[in-house]
Coordinates of C-alpha atoms and ligand atoms in Angstrom, one line a residue:
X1 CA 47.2 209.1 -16.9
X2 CA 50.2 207.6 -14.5
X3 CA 48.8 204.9 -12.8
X4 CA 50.6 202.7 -10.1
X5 CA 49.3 199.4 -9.6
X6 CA 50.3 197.9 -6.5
X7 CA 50.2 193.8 -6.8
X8 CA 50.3 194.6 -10.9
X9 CA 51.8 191.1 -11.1
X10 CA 48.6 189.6 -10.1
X11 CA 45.5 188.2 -12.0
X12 CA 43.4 191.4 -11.6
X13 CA 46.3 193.8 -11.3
X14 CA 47.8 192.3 -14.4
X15 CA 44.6 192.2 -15.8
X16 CA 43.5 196.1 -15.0
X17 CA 47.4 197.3 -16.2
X18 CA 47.0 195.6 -19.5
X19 CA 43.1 197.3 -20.1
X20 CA 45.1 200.9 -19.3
X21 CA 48.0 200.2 -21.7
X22 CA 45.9 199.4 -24.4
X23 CA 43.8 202.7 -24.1
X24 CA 47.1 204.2 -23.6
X25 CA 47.5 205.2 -20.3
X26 CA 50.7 204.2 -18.4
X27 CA 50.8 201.4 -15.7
X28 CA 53.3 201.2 -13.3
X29 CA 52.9 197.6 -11.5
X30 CA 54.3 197.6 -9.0
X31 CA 54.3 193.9 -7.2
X32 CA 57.2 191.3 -5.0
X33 CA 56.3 188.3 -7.9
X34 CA 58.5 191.0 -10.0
X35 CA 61.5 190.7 -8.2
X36 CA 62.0 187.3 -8.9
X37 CA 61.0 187.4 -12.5
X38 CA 63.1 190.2 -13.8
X39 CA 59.9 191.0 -15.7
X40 CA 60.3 193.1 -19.3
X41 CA 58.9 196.9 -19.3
X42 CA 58.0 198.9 -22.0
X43 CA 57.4 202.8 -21.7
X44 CA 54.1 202.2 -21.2
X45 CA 54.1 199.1 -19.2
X46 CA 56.6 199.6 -16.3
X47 CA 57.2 196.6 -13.7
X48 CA 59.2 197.1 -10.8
X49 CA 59.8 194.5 -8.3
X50 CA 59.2 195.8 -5.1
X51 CA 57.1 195.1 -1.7
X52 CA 54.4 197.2 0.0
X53 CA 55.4 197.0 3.4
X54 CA 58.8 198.4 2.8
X55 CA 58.1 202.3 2.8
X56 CA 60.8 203.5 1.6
X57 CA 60.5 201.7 -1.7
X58 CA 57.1 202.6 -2.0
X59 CA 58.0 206.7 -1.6
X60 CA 60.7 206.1 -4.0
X61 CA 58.8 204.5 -6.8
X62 CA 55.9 207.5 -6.7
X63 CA 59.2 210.2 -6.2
X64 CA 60.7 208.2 -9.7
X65 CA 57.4 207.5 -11.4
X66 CA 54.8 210.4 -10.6
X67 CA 51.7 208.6 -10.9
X68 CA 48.6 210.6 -10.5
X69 CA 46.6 207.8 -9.3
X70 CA 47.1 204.5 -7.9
X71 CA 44.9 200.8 -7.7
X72 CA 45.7 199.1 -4.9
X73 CA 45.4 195.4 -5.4
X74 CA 48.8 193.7 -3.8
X75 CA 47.5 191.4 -0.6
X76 CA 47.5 187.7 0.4
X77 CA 44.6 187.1 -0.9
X78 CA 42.1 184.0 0.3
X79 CA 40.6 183.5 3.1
X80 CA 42.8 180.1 4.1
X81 CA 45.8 182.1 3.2
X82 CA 44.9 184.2 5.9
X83 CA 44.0 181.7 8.2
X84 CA 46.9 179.8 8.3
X85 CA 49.2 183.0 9.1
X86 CA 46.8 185.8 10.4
X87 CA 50.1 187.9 11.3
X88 CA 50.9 187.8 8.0
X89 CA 48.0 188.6 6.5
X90 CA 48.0 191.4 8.8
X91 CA 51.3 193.0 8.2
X92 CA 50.9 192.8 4.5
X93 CA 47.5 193.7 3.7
X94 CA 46.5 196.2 6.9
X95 CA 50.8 197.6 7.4
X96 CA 51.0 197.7 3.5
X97 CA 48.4 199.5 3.0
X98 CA 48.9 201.8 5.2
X99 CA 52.7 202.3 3.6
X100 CA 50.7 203.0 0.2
X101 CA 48.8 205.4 1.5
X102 CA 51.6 207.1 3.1
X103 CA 53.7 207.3 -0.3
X104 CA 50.4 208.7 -1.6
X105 CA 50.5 211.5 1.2
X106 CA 54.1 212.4 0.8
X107 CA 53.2 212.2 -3.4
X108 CA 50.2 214.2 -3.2
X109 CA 48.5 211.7 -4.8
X110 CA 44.9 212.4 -4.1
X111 CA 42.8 208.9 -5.8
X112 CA 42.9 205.4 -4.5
X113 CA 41.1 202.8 -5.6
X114 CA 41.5 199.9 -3.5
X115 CA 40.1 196.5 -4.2
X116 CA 38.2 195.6 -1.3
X117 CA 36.2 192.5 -1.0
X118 CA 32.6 190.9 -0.4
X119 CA 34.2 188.8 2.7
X120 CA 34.0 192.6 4.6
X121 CA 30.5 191.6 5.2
X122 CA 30.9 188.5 6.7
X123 CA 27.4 186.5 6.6
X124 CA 25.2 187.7 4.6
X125 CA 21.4 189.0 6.0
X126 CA 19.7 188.6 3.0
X127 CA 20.0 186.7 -0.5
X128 CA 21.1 189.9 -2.1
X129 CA 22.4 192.6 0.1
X130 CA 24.0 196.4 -1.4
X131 CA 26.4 198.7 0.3
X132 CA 24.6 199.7 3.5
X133 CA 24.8 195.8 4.9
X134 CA 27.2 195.9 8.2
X135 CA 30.3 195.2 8.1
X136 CA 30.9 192.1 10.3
X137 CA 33.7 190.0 8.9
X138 CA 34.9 186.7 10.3
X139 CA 37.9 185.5 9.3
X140 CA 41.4 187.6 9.4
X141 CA 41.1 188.5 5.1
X142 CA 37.8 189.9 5.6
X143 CA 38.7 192.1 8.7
X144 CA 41.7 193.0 6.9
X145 CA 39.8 194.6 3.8
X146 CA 37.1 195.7 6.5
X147 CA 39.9 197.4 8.3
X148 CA 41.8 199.3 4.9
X149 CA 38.2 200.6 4.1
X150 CA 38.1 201.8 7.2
X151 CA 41.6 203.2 7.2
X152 CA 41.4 204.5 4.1
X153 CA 38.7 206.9 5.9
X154 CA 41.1 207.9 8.7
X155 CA 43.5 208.9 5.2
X156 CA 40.6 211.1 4.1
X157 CA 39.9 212.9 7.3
X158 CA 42.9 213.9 8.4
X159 CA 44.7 214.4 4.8
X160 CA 42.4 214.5 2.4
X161 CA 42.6 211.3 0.4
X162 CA 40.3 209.6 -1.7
X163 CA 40.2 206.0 -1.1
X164 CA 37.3 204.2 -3.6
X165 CA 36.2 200.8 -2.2
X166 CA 34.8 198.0 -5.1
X167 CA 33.7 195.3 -2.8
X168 CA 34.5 192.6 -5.3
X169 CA 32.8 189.0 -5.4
X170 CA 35.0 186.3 -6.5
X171 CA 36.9 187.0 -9.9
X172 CA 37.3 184.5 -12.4
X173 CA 38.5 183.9 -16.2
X174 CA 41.4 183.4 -17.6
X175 CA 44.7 184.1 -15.6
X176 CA 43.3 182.7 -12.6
X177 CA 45.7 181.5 -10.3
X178 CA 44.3 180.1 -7.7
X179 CA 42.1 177.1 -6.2
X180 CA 38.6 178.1 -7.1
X181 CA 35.8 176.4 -7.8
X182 CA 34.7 178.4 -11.4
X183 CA 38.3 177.4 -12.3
X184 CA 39.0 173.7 -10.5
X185 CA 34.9 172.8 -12.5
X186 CA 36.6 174.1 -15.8
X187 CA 39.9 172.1 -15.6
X188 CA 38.7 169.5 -15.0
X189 CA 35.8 169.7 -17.4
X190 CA 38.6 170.5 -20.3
X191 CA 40.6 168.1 -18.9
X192 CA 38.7 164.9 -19.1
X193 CA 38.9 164.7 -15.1
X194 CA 35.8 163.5 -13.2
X195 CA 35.3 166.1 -10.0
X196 CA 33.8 165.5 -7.0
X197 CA 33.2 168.5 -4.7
X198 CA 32.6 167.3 -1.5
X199 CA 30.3 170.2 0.1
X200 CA 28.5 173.4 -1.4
X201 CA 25.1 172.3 -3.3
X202 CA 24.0 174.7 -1.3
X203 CA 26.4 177.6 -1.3
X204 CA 25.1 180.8 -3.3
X205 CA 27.8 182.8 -4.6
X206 CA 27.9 185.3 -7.1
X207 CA 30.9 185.6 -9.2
X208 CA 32.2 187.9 -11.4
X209 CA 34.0 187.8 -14.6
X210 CA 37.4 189.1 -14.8
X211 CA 36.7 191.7 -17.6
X212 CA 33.3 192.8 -15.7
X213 CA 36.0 193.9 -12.6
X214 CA 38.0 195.4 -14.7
X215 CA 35.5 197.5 -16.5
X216 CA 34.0 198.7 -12.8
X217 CA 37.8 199.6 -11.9
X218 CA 38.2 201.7 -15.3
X219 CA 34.8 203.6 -14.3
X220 CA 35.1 204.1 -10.6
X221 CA 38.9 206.0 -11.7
X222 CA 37.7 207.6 -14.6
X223 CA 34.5 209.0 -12.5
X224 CA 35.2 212.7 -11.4
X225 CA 33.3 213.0 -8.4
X226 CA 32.1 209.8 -6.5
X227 CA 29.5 210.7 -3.5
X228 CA 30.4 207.5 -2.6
X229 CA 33.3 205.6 -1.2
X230 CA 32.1 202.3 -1.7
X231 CA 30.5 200.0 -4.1
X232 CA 30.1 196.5 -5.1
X233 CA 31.0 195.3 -7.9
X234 CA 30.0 191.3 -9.2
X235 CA 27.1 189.9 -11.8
X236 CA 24.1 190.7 -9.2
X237 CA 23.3 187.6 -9.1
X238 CA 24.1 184.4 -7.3
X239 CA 24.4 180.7 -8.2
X240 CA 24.9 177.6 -5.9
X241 CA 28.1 175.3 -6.6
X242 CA 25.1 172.9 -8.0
X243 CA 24.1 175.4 -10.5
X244 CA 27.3 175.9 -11.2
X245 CA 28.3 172.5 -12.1
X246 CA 25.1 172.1 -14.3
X247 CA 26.3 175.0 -16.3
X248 CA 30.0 173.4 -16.9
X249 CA 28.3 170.5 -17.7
X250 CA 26.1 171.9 -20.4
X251 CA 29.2 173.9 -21.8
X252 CA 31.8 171.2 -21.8
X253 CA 29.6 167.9 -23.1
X254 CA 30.6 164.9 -21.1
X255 CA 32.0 166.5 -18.0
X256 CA 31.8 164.3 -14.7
X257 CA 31.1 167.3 -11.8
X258 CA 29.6 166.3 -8.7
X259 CA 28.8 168.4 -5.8
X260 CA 28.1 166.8 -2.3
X261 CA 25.0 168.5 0.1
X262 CA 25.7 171.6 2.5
X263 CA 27.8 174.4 2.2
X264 CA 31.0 174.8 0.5
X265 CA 34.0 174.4 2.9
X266 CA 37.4 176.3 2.0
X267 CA 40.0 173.6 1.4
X268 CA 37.5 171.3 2.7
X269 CA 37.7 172.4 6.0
X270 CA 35.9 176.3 6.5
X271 CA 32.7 176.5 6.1
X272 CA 31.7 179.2 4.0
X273 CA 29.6 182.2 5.4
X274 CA 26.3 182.2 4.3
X275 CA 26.5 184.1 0.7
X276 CA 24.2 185.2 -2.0
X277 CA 24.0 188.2 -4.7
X278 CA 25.3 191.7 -4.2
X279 CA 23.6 194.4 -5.3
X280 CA 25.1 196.2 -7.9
X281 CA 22.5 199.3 -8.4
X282 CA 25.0 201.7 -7.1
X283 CA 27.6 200.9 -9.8
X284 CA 25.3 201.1 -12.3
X285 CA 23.3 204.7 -10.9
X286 CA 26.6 206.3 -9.9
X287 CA 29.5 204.7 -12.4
X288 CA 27.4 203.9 -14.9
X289 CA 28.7 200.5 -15.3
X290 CA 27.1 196.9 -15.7
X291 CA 28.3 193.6 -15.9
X292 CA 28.1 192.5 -19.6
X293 CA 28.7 189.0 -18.4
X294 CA 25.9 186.3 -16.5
X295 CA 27.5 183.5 -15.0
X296 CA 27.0 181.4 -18.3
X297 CA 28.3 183.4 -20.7
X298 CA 31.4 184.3 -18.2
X299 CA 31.7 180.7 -18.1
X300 CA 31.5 180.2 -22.2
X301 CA 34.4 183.2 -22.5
X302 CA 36.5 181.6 -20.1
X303 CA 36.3 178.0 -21.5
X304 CA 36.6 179.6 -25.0
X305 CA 40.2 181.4 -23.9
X306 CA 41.4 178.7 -22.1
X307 CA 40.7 176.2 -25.1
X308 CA 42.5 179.3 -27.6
X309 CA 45.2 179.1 -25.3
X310 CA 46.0 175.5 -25.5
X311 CA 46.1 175.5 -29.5
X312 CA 48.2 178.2 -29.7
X313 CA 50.6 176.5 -27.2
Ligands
NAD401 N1 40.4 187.4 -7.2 C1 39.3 187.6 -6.4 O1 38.3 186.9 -6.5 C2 39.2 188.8 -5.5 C3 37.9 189.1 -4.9 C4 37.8 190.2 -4.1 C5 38.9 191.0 -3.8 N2 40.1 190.7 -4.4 C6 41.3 191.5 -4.1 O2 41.9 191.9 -5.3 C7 43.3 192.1 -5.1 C8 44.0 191.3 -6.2 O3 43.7 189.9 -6.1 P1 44.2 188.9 -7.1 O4 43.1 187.9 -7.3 O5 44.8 189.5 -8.3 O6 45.3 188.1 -6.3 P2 46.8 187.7 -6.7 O7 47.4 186.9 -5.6 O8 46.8 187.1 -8.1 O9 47.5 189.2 -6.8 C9 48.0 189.8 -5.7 C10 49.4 190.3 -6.0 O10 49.9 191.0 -4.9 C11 51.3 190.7 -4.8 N3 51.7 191.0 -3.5 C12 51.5 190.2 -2.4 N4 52.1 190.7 -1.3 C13 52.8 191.8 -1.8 C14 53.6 192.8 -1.1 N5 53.9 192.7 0.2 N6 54.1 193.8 -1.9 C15 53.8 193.9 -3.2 N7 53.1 193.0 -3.9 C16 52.5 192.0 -3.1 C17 51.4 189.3 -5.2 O11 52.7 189.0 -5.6 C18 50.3 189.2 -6.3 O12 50.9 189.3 -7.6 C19 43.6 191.7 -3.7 O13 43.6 192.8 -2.9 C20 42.4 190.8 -3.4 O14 42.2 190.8 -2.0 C21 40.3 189.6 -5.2

């Protein structure tokens, strides 16, 4: 298969075009991080610097390219991203999106799958909550994803697209770019850092390892008829920032993480929505896909590539 990837620069777009090389499909990534780094192709692996909310570029990468199917991952991702420039956030994630499916339109590209995200739900109702939870997000990146899902419906009525929704939980391993707290316990921990987090013992969150997401985007493609347009996709289980500390801790002998009382605050400042586990049954009864990783042995991989990495560099 031809697959473009839109954000393929990213951690999980990077991550999902490297799992479909190596079983030999071809990935066309398609991402604005590739304009400025003049990235390297190969036949199989095809980066093209471009941006999602220029239209025109969009139609003439799927006129050049052909691909059959596309994984739409390219956003401003984070929910402080989005609060500090909600217009933004806006214009790239809702305007892009509806520029990619457009091109798909005009391509006659019937399959989406667009990575959507467990801040759609906004606070959570219960400690672990599946698909049919409403949708009542609170803060611009969740309406965004909220309002894509929803869009890609609108693409589906009235031309007859396909848009698949995996309602990740937060991603982790290695590539991660970004602030997280998985990530900023690890460094540390590796580092020989002391870290004090200064809210969140009691913040449930369920997070997912990066080659668990990638797996659930491999089976919701490969799948040949989905009676559903949406499914979550994390471990199925939640741990508080507590728990999660305890568990670096154990791995990494000698780590210094402490975690102050209340919920976890976004940059210190937003306090998160109440969270908790999402319930994965539908993945696994549908897709037939399960996580292979718990939150202690995602956190054992992830310290054991990051540790590789450093010796080979
Ligand atoms: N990482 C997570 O925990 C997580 C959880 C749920 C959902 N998601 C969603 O998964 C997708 C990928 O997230 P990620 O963690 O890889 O983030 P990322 O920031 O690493 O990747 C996003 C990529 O999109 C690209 N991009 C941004 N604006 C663009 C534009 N206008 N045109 C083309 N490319 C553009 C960026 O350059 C970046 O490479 C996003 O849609 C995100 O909302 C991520």
């Amino acid at each position: 298969m031809r697959i473009l990837i839109t954000g393929g620069g990213g951690f999980l777009g990077n991550a999902v075009a490297n799992a479909l090389v190596a079983r030999g499909d071809t990935a066309v990534a398609f991402d604005t991080h590739f304009s400025l780094d003049g990235a390297p192709e190969s036949d199989h692996h095809i980066r093209l610097g471009g941006d999602i909310t220029d239209m025109a570029a969009l139609a003439q990468v799927v006129r050049k390219h052909r691909p059959e199917v596309v994984i739409h991952c390219a956003a401003i991702v984070g929910v402080l991203s989005s609060i500090g420039s909600p217009i933004n956030i806006v214009r790239i994630n809702v305007e892009g999106s509806i520029n990619v499916f457009e091109a798909m339109r005009l391509g006659d590209i019937k399959r989406c799958i667009h990575i959507s995200s467990e801040e759609a739900y906004g606070e959570f109702r219960s400690h672990r909550m599946d698909e049919s939870h409403p949708l009542e997000p609170v803060l611009p990146y969740g309406i965004c994803k909220a309002t894509v899902e929803q869009l890609g419906r609108t693409y589906r009525d009235l031309h007859g697209l396909e848009v698949i929704n995996l309602r990740t939980s937060w991603v982790y391993g290695p590539g991660l770019p970004r602030d997280r707290i998985p990530r900023n316990m690890v460094l540390a921990a590796l580092e020989g850092r002391a870290l004090h987090i200064a809210h969140g013992a009691q913040s449930a969150i369920d997070h997912t390892y990066v080659d668990d997401w990638v797996t659930a985007v491999l089976a919701a493609l490969d799948h040949a008829e989905h009676r559903y347009d949406v499914y979550n996709v994390s471990s199925g289980h939640s741990c508080t920032v507590k728990e999660l500390a305890e568990i670096v801790t154990e791995l990494v002998p000698g780590a210094e993480i402490s975690v102050g009382p209340g919920m976890y605050r976004h940059g210190n400042q937003i306090e998160l929505v109440r969270k908790g586990a999402l319930d994965i049954s539908r993945a696994d009864a549908e897709l037939g896909w399960k996580p292979r990783f718990d939150i202690r042995s995602g956190l054992a991989a992830y310290i054991k590539a990051l540790r590789e990495a450093k010796t080979q560099n």
